Coordinates of C-alpha atoms in Angstrom, one line a residue:
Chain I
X27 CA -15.7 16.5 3.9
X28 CA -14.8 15.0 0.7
X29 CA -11.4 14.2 -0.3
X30 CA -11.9 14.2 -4.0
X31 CA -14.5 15.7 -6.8
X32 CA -15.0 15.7 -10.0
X33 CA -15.6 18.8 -12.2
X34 CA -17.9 17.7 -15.1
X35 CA -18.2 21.1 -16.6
X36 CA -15.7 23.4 -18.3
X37 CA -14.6 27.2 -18.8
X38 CA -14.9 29.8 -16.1
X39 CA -17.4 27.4 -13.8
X40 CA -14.4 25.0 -13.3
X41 CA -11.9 27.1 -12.8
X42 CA -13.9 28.5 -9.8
X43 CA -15.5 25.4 -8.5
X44 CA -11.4 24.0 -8.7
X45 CA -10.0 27.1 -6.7
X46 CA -12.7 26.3 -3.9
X47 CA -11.8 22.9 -3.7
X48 CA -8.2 23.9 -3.0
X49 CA -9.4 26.5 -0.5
X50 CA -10.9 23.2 1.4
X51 CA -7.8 20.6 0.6
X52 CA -10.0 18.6 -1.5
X53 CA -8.4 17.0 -4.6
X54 CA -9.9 18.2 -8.1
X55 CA -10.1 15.7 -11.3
X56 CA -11.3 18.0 -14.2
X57 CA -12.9 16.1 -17.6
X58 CA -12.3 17.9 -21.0
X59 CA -13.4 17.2 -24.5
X60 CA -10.3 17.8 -27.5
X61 CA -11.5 21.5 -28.2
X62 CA -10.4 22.3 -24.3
X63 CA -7.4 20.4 -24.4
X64 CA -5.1 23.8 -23.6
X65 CA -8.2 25.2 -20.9
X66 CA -7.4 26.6 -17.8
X67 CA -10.0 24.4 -16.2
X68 CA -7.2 21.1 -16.6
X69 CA -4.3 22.7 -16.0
X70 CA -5.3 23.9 -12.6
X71 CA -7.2 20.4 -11.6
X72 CA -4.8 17.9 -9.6
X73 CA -5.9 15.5 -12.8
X74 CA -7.4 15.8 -16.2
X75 CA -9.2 13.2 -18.1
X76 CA -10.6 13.3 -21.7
X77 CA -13.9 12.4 -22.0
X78 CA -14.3 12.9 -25.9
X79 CA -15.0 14.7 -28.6
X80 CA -15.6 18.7 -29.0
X81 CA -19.6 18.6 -29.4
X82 CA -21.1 18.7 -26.1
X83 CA -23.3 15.7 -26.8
X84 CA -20.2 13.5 -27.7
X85 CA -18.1 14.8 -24.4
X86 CA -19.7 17.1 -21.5
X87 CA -22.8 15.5 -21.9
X88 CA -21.5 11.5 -22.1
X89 CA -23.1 10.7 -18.5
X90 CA -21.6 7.1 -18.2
X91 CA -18.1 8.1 -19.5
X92 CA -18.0 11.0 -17.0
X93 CA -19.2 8.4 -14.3
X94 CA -16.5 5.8 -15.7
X95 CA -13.8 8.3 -15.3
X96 CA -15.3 9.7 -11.7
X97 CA -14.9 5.8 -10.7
X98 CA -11.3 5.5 -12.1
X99 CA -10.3 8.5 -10.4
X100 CA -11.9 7.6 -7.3
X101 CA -13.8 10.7 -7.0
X102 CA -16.3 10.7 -4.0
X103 CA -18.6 13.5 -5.2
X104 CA -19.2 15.5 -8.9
X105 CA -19.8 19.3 -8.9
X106 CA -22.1 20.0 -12.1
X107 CA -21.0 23.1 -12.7
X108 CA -24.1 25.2 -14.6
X109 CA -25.4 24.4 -18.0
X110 CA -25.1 20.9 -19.4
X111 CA -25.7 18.2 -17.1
X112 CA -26.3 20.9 -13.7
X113 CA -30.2 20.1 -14.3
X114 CA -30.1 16.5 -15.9
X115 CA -32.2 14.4 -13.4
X116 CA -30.8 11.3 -15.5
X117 CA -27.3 12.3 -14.0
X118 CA -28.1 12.8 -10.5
X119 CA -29.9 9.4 -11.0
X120 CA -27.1 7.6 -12.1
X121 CA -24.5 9.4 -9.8
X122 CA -26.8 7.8 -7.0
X123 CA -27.2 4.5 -8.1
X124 CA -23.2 4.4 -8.3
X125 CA -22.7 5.7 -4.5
X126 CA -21.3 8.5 -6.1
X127 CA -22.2 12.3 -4.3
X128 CA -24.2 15.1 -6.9
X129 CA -23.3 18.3 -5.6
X130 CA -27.2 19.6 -6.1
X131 CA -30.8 18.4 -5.1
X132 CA -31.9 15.0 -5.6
X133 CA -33.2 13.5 -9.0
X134 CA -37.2 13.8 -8.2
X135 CA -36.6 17.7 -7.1
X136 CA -34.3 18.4 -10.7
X137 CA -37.2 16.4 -12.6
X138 CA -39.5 18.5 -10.7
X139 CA -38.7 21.5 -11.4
X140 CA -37.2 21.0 -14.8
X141 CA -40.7 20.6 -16.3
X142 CA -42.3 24.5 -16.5
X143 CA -45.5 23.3 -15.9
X144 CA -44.7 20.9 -13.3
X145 CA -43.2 23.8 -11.3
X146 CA -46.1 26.1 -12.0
X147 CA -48.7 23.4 -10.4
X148 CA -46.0 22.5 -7.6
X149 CA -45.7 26.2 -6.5
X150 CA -49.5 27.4 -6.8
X151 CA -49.5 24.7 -4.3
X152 CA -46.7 25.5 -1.8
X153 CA -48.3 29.2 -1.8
X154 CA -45.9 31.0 -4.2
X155 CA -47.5 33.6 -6.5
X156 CA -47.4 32.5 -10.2
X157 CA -47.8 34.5 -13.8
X158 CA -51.5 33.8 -14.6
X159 CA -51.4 31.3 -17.7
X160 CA -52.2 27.8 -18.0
X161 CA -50.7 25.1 -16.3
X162 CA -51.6 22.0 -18.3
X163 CA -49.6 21.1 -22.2
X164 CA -51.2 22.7 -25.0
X165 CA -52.5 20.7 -28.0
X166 CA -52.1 22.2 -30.5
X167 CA -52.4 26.6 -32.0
X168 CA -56.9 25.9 -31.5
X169 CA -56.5 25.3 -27.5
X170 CA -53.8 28.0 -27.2
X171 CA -56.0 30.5 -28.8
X172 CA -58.5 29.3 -26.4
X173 CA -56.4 29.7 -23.6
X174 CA -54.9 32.7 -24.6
X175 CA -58.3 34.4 -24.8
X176 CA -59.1 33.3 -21.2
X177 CA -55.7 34.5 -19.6
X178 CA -55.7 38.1 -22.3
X179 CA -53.5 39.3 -24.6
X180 CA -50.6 39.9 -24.9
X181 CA -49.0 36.3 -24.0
X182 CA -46.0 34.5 -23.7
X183 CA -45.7 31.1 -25.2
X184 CA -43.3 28.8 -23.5
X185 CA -41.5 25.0 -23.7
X186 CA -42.1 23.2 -20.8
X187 CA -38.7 22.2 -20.5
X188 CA -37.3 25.6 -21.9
X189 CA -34.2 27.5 -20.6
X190 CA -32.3 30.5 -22.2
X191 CA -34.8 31.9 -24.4
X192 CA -35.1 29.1 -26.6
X193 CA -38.5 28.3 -27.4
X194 CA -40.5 31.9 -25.9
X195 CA -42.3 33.7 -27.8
X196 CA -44.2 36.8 -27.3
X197 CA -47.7 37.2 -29.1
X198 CA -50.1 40.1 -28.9
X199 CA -53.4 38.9 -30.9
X200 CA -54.3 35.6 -32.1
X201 CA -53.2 35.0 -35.7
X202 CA -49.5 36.1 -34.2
X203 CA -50.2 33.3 -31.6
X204 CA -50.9 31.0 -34.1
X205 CA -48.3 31.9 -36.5
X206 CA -45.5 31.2 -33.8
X207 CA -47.1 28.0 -32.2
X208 CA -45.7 25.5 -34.8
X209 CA -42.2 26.8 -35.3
X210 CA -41.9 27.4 -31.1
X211 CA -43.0 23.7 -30.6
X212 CA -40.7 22.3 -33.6
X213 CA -37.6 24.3 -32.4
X214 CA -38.7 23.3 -28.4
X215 CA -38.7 19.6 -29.9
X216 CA -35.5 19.7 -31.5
X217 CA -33.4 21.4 -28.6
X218 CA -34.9 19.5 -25.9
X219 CA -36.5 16.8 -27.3
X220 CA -39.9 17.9 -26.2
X221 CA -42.4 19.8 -27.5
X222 CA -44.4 20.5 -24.5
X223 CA -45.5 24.1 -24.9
X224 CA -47.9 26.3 -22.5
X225 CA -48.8 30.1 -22.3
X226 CA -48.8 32.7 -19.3
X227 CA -49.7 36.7 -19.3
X228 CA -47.0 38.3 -20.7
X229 CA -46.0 40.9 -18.3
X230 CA -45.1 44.4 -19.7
X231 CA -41.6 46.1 -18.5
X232 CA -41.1 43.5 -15.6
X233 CA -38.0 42.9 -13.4
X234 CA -36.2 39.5 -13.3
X235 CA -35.2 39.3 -9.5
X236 CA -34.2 36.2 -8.5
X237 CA -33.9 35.0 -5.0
X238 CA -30.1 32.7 -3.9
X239 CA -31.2 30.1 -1.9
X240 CA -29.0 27.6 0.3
X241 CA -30.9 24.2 2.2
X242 CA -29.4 21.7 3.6
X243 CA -29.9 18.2 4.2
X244 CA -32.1 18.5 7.6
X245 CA -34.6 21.3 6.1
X246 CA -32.6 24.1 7.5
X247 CA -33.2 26.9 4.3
X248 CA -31.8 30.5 4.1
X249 CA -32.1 33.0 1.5
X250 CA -29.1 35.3 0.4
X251 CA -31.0 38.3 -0.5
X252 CA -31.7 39.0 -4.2
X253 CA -30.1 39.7 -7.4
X254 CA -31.6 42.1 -10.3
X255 CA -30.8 40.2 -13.9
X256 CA -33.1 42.6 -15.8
X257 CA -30.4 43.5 -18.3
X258 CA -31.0 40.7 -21.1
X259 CA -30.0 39.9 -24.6
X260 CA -32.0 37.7 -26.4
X261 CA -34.2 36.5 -23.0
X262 CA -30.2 35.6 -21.6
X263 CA -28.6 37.9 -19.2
X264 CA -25.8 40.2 -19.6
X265 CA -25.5 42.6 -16.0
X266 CA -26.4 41.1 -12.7
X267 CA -26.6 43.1 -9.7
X268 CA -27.3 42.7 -5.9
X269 CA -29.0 44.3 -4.4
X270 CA -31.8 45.2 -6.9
X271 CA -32.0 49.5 -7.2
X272 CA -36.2 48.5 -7.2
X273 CA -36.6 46.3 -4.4
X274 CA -38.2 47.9 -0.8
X275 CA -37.2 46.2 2.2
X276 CA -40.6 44.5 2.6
X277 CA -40.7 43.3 -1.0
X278 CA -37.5 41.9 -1.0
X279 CA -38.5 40.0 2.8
X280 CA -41.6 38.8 1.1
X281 CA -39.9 37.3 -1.9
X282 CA -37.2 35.6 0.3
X283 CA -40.0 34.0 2.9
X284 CA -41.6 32.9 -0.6
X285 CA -38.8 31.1 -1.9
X286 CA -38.3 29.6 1.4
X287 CA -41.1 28.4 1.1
X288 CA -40.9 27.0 -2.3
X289 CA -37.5 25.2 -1.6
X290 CA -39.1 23.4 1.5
X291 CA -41.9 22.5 0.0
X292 CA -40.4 20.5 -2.5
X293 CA -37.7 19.3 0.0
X294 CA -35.0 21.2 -1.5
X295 CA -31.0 20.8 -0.5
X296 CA -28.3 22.6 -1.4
X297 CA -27.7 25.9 -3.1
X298 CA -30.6 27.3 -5.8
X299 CA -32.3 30.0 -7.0
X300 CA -36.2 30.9 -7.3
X301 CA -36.8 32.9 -10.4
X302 CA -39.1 35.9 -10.3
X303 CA -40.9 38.6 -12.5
X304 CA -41.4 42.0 -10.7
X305 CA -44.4 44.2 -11.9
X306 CA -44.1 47.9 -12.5
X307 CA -46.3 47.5 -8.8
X308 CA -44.0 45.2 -7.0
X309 CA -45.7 42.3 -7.8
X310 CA -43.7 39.5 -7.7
X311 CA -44.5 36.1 -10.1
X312 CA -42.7 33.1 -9.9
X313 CA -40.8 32.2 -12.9
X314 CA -39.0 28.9 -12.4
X315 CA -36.5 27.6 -9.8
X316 CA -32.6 27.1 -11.0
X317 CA -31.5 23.7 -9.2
X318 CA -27.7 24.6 -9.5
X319 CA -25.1 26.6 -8.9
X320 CA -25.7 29.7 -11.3
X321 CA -23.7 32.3 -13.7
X322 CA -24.6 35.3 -11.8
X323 CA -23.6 33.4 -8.1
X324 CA -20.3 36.4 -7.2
X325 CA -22.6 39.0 -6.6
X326 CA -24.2 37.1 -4.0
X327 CA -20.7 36.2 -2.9
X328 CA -19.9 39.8 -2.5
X329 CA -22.2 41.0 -0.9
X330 CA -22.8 38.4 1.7
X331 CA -18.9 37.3 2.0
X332 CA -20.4 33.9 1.6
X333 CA -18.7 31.4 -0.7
X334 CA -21.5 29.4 -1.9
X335 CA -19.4 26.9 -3.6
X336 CA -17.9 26.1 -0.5
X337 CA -21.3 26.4 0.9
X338 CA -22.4 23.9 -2.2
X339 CA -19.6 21.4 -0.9
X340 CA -20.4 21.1 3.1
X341 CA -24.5 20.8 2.6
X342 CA -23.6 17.8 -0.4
X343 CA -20.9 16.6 2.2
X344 CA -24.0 16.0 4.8
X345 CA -23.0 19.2 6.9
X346 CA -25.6 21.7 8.6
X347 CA -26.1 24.9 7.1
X348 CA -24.1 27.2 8.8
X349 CA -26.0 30.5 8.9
X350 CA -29.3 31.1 10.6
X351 CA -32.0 33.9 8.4
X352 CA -30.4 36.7 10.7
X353 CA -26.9 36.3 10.0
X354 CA -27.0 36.1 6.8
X355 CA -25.4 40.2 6.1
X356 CA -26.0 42.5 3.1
X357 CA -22.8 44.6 2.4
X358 CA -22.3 47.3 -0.4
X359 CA -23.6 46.7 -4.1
X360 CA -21.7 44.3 -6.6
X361 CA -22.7 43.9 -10.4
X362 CA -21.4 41.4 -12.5
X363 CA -21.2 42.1 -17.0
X364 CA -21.0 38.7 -18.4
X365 CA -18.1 38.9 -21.7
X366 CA -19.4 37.6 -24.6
X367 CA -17.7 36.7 -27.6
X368 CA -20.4 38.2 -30.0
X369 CA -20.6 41.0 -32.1
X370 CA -22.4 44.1 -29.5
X371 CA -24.9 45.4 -32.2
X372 CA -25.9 42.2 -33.6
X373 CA -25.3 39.4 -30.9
X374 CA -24.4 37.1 -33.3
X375 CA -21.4 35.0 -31.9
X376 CA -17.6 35.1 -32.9
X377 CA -15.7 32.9 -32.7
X378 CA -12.0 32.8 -33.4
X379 CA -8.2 32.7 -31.9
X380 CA -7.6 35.7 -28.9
X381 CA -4.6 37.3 -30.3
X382 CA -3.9 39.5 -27.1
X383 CA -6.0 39.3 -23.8
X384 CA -5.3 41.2 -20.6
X385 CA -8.1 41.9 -17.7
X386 CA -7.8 44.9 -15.3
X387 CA -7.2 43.8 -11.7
X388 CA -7.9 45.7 -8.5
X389 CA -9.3 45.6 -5.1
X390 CA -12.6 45.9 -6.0
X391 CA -12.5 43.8 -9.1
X392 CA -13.0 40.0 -9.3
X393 CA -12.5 38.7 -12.8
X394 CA -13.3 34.3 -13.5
X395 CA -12.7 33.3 -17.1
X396 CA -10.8 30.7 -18.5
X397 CA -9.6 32.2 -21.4
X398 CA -6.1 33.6 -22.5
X399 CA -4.3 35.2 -25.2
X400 CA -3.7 32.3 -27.8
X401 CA -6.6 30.5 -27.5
X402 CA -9.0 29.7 -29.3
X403 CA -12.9 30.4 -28.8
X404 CA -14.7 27.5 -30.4
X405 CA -18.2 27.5 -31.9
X406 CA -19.1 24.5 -30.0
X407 CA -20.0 26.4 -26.6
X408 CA -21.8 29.2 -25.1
X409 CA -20.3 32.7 -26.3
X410 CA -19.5 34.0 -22.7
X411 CA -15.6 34.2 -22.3
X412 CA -15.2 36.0 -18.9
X413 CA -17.5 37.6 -15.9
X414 CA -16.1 40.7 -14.5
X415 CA -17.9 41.6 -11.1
X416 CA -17.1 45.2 -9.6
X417 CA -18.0 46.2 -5.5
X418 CA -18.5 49.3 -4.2
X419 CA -19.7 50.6 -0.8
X420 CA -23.1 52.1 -2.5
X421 CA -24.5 51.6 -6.4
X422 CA -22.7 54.2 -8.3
X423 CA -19.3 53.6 -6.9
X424 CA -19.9 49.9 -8.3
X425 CA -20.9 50.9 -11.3
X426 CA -17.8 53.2 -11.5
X427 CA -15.4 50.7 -10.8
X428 CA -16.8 48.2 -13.1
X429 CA -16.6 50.9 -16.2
X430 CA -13.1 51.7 -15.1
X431 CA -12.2 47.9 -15.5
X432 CA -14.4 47.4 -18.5
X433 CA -11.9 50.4 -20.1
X434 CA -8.5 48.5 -19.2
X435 CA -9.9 45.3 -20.7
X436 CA -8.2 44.1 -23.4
X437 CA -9.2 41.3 -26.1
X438 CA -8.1 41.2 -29.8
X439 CA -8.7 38.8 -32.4
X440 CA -12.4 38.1 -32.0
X441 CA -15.1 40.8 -31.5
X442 CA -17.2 41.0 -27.8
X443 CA -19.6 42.7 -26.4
X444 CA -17.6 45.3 -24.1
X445 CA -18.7 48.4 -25.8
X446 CA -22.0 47.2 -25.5
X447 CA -21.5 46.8 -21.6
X448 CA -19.8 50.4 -20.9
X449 CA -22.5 51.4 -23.0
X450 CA -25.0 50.4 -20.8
X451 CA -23.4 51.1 -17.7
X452 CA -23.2 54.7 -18.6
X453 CA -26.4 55.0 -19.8
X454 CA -28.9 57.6 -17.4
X455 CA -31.5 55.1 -17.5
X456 CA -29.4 51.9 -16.0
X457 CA -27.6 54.1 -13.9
X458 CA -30.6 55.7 -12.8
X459 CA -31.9 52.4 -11.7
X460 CA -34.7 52.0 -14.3
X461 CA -33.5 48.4 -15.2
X462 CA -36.6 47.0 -17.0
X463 CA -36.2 43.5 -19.2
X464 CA -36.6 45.5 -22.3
X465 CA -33.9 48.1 -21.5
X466 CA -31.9 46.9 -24.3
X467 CA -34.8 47.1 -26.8
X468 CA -35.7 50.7 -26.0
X469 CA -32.7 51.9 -25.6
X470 CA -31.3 50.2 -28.8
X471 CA -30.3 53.3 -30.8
X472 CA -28.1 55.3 -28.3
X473 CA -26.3 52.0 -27.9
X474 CA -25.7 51.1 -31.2
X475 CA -24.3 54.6 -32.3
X476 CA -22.9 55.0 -29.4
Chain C
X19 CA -23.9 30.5 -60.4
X20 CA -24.2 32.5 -56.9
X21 CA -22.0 30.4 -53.8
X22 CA -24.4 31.0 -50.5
X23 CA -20.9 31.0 -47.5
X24 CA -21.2 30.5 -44.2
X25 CA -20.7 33.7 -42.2
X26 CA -19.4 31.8 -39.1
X27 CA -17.9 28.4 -38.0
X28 CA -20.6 26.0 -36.9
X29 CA -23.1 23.3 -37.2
X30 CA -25.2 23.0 -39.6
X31 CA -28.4 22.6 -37.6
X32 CA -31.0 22.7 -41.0
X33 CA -31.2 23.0 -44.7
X34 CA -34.5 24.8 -45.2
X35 CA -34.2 24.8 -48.6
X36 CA -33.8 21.5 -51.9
X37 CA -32.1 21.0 -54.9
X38 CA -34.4 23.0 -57.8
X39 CA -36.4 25.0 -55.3
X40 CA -37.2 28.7 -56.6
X41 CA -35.9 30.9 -53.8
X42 CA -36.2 35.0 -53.4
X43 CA -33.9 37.4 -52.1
X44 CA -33.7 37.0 -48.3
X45 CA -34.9 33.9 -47.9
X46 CA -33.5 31.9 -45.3
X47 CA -31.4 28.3 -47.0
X48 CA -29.8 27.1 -44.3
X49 CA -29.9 27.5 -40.0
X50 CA -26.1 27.0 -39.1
X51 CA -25.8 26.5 -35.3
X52 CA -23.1 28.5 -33.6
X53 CA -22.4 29.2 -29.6
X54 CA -25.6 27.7 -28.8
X55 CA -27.2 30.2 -31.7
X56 CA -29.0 30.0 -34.8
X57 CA -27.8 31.6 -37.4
X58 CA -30.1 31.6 -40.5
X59 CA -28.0 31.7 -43.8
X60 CA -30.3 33.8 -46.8
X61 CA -29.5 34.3 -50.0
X62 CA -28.7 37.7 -51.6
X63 CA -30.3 37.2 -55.0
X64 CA -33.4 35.2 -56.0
X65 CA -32.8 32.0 -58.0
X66 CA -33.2 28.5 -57.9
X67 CA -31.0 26.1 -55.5
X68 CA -28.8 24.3 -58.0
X69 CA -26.4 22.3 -55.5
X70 CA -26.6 21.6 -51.6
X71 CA -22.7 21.0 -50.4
X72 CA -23.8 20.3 -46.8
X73 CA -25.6 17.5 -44.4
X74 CA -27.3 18.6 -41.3
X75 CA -25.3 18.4 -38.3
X76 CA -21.8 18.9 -40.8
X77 CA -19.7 21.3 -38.8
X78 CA -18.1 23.9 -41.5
X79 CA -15.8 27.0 -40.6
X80 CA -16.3 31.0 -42.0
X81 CA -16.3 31.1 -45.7
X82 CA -17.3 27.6 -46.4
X83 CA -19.7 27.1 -49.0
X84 CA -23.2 25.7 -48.4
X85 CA -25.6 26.4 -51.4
X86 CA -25.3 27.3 -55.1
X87 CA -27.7 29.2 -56.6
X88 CA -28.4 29.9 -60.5

């Protein structure tokens, strides 16, 4: 095992990669930017470097000044974290070429699946069901009018190297298709630097279940069952749960085997997630593969009693997975609300200085944030502030005990989403189980007078 | 003249707009980028943009001001 890692990630993420670490005896160097020079993240690491300046591109995202200080600090291995460089191929790259560890998949299986199309065409091939669309980039509005035609309205135009939202679009005839095209491909250029876009079927009131993979280094792959992120803002998520209320036993077997397959196919190690759409039939589509650790990751834990951080840490370390397919347990529900500094009726971010924070605390309630009274949110990073995950021995008591904790928590000073969350959890159609992606959009009104 | 603020800290990611371009109620001036967002900045009155007090990529905070209109 390793006796030292960087952290090159921030917030909530290293916080709780830090505390695993310590669990194991392993010695934690966190990296920090001037906006997080009072974050929980660097007080708890055993040392704290800083890397630069409070844009991400000028700090989180400086790949050979994080490598310079993981050399200084004679770190052996660099957890990613999720978000900023989790995915970056270039950084697993140059992480290899310096003999340092990634804690993720290799380069050529980031690269891989990083590019939407490229993990279309790689998982038609290993077998895994896929939205029909095209799987080639589209030159221009003519060819995806052409295309669109071919695959039937209503579709989804997408960036090829897309995440979050950014860069989708939804269009129903043609002249919306080509109205969106140029502005989709401009904004895809400008936040990822390439344009790339394609189209799939859009599919009406799906399911995003998603299935938590861990591989090691020898093939050995397990699933951890699957988590329901249906609940979106925005195409982002805001409730997780596991297990998903729609799932059968067989569906959620054959989703598992398929992602299996997917991760061994492309010679996948360490811990990921295969993305899915789930049809109003039980369908199931792949949607793209998550190469890291992700947001969502504690419901799995809760479920499973599996740490997969830990897990994260023995499969990069060169250790065999430790859990055959039939040991792997499914325990109670858990759902996770993700906090959001944004205003609940309008989404739009808010930044500011948390005059008071307190979170609830309680057996059944596991909070991870980095944030405390006195701080102050900055606009140079995502809005979420805090994950609050509830467990319960059966649905409803989880969603119970998460509203109870939602009602004890306390922020002042800058607006979040927490009446949108209790809202939500108490609504008859979410606790009824009908957890669609465009729950919010239908059931917009109640919320917003609620 | 009408100041066009920013309704949030952030980045300015785009000016959508120049110096002596007619623009109408609502239209969209400027895209500030905030929390990984974009928040598109519109005017309240029509007019025509008089001064631009902002680059792209200038980080301003709530209340700044970004475009005059007359």
């Amino acid at each position: 095992m390793f006796t030292k890692v960087l952290i090159a990630n921030r917030g909530e993420i290293a916080a709780r990669v830090i505390r695993t670490c310590q669990k194991l005896g392993i010695r934690t160097v966190a990296v920090y930017s001037e906006a997080d020079a009072d974050s929980l993240h660097v007080s708890l690491a055993d040392e704290a470097y800083l890397i630069g300046k409070p844009r991400v591109a000028e700090s989180y995202l400086n790949i050979e000044k994080i490598i310079e200080v993981a050399k200084a600090a004679k770190a052996e291995a660099i957890h990613p974290g999720y978000g900023l460089l989790s995915e970056n191929p270039a950084f697993a790259r140059r992480c290899e070429e310096e003999g340092i560890v990634f804690i993720g998949p290799k380069a050529d299986v980031i690269a891989a699946m990083g590019s939407k199309i490229e993990a279309r065409r790689t998982m038609e091939k290993a077998g895994v069901p896929i939205v029909p669309g095209v799987s080639f980039a589209l030159d221009g509005a003519d060819e995806a009018a052409k295309a669109a035609v071919s695959i039937g309205y209503p579709v989804m135009l997408k960036a090829s190297a897309g995440g979050g939202g950014i860069g989708m679009h939804i269009a129903r005839d043609e002249a919306e298709l080509r109205q969106v095209f140029e502005g989709s491909q401009k904004r895809a250029a400008s936040f990822f630097g390439d344009g790339t876009m394609y189209i799939e079927k859009y599919i009406e009131r799906p399911r995003h279940i998603e299935i938590q993979l861990l591989a090691d280094q020898n093939g050995n792959c397990v699933y951890l069952w699957e988590r329901e992120c249906s609940i979106q803002r925005r195409h982002q998520k805001v409730v997780e749960e596991a297990p998903s209320p729609f799932l059968d036993e067989e569906t959620r077997r054959k989703m598992g085997e398929a992602a299996v397959r997917a991760a061994r196919y492309i010679g996948y190690a360490n811990a990921g997630t295969v993305e899915f759409l789930v049809d109003e039939q039980k369908n199931f589509y792949f949607l793209e593969m998550n190469t890291r650790l992700q947001v969502e990751h504690p419901v799995t834990e809760e479920i499973t009693g599996i740490d997969i951080v830990e897990e994260q840490l023995r499969i990069a370390a060169g250790e065999p997975l430790r859990y055959q397919q039939e040991e792997i347990r499914r325990d109670g529900h858990a759902i996770e609300v993700r906090i959001y500094a944004e205003d609940p009726n309008t989404f739009y971010p808010s930044p500011g200085r948390i005059t008071a924070f307190s979170a609830p605390q309680g057996e059944w309630i596991r909070h991870e944030t980095a944030v405390q009274s006195g701080i102050t949110v900055t606009p140079f990073y995502d809005p979420m502030i805090a994950k609050l995950i509830a467990k319960g021995p059966d649905r409803q008591t989880a969603i119970e005990r998460l509203l109870e904790a939602l009602r004890d928590y306390r922020v002042e000073g800058i607006k979040t989403n927490i009446p949108l969350l209790e809202a939500v959890l108490s609504h008859p159609a979410f606790q009824a189980g009908d957890t669609t992606t465009d729950f919010l959009l239908k059931h917009w009104k109640p919320l917003k007078t609620k | 003249m009408n100041q066009i603020t920013a309704t949030m800290a952030g980045s300015v990611w785009k000016i959508v707009v120049a110096v002596g371009d007619r623009v109408e109620e609502g239209q969209d001036v400027v895209i500030l980028e905030s929390m990984k967002m974009e928040i598109p900045i519109a005017v309240e009155t029509s007019g025509v943009v008089k001064h631009i007090h902002v680059q792209e990529g200038d980080f301003v905070n709530e209340g700044d001001v970004l475009v005059e209109i007359e």
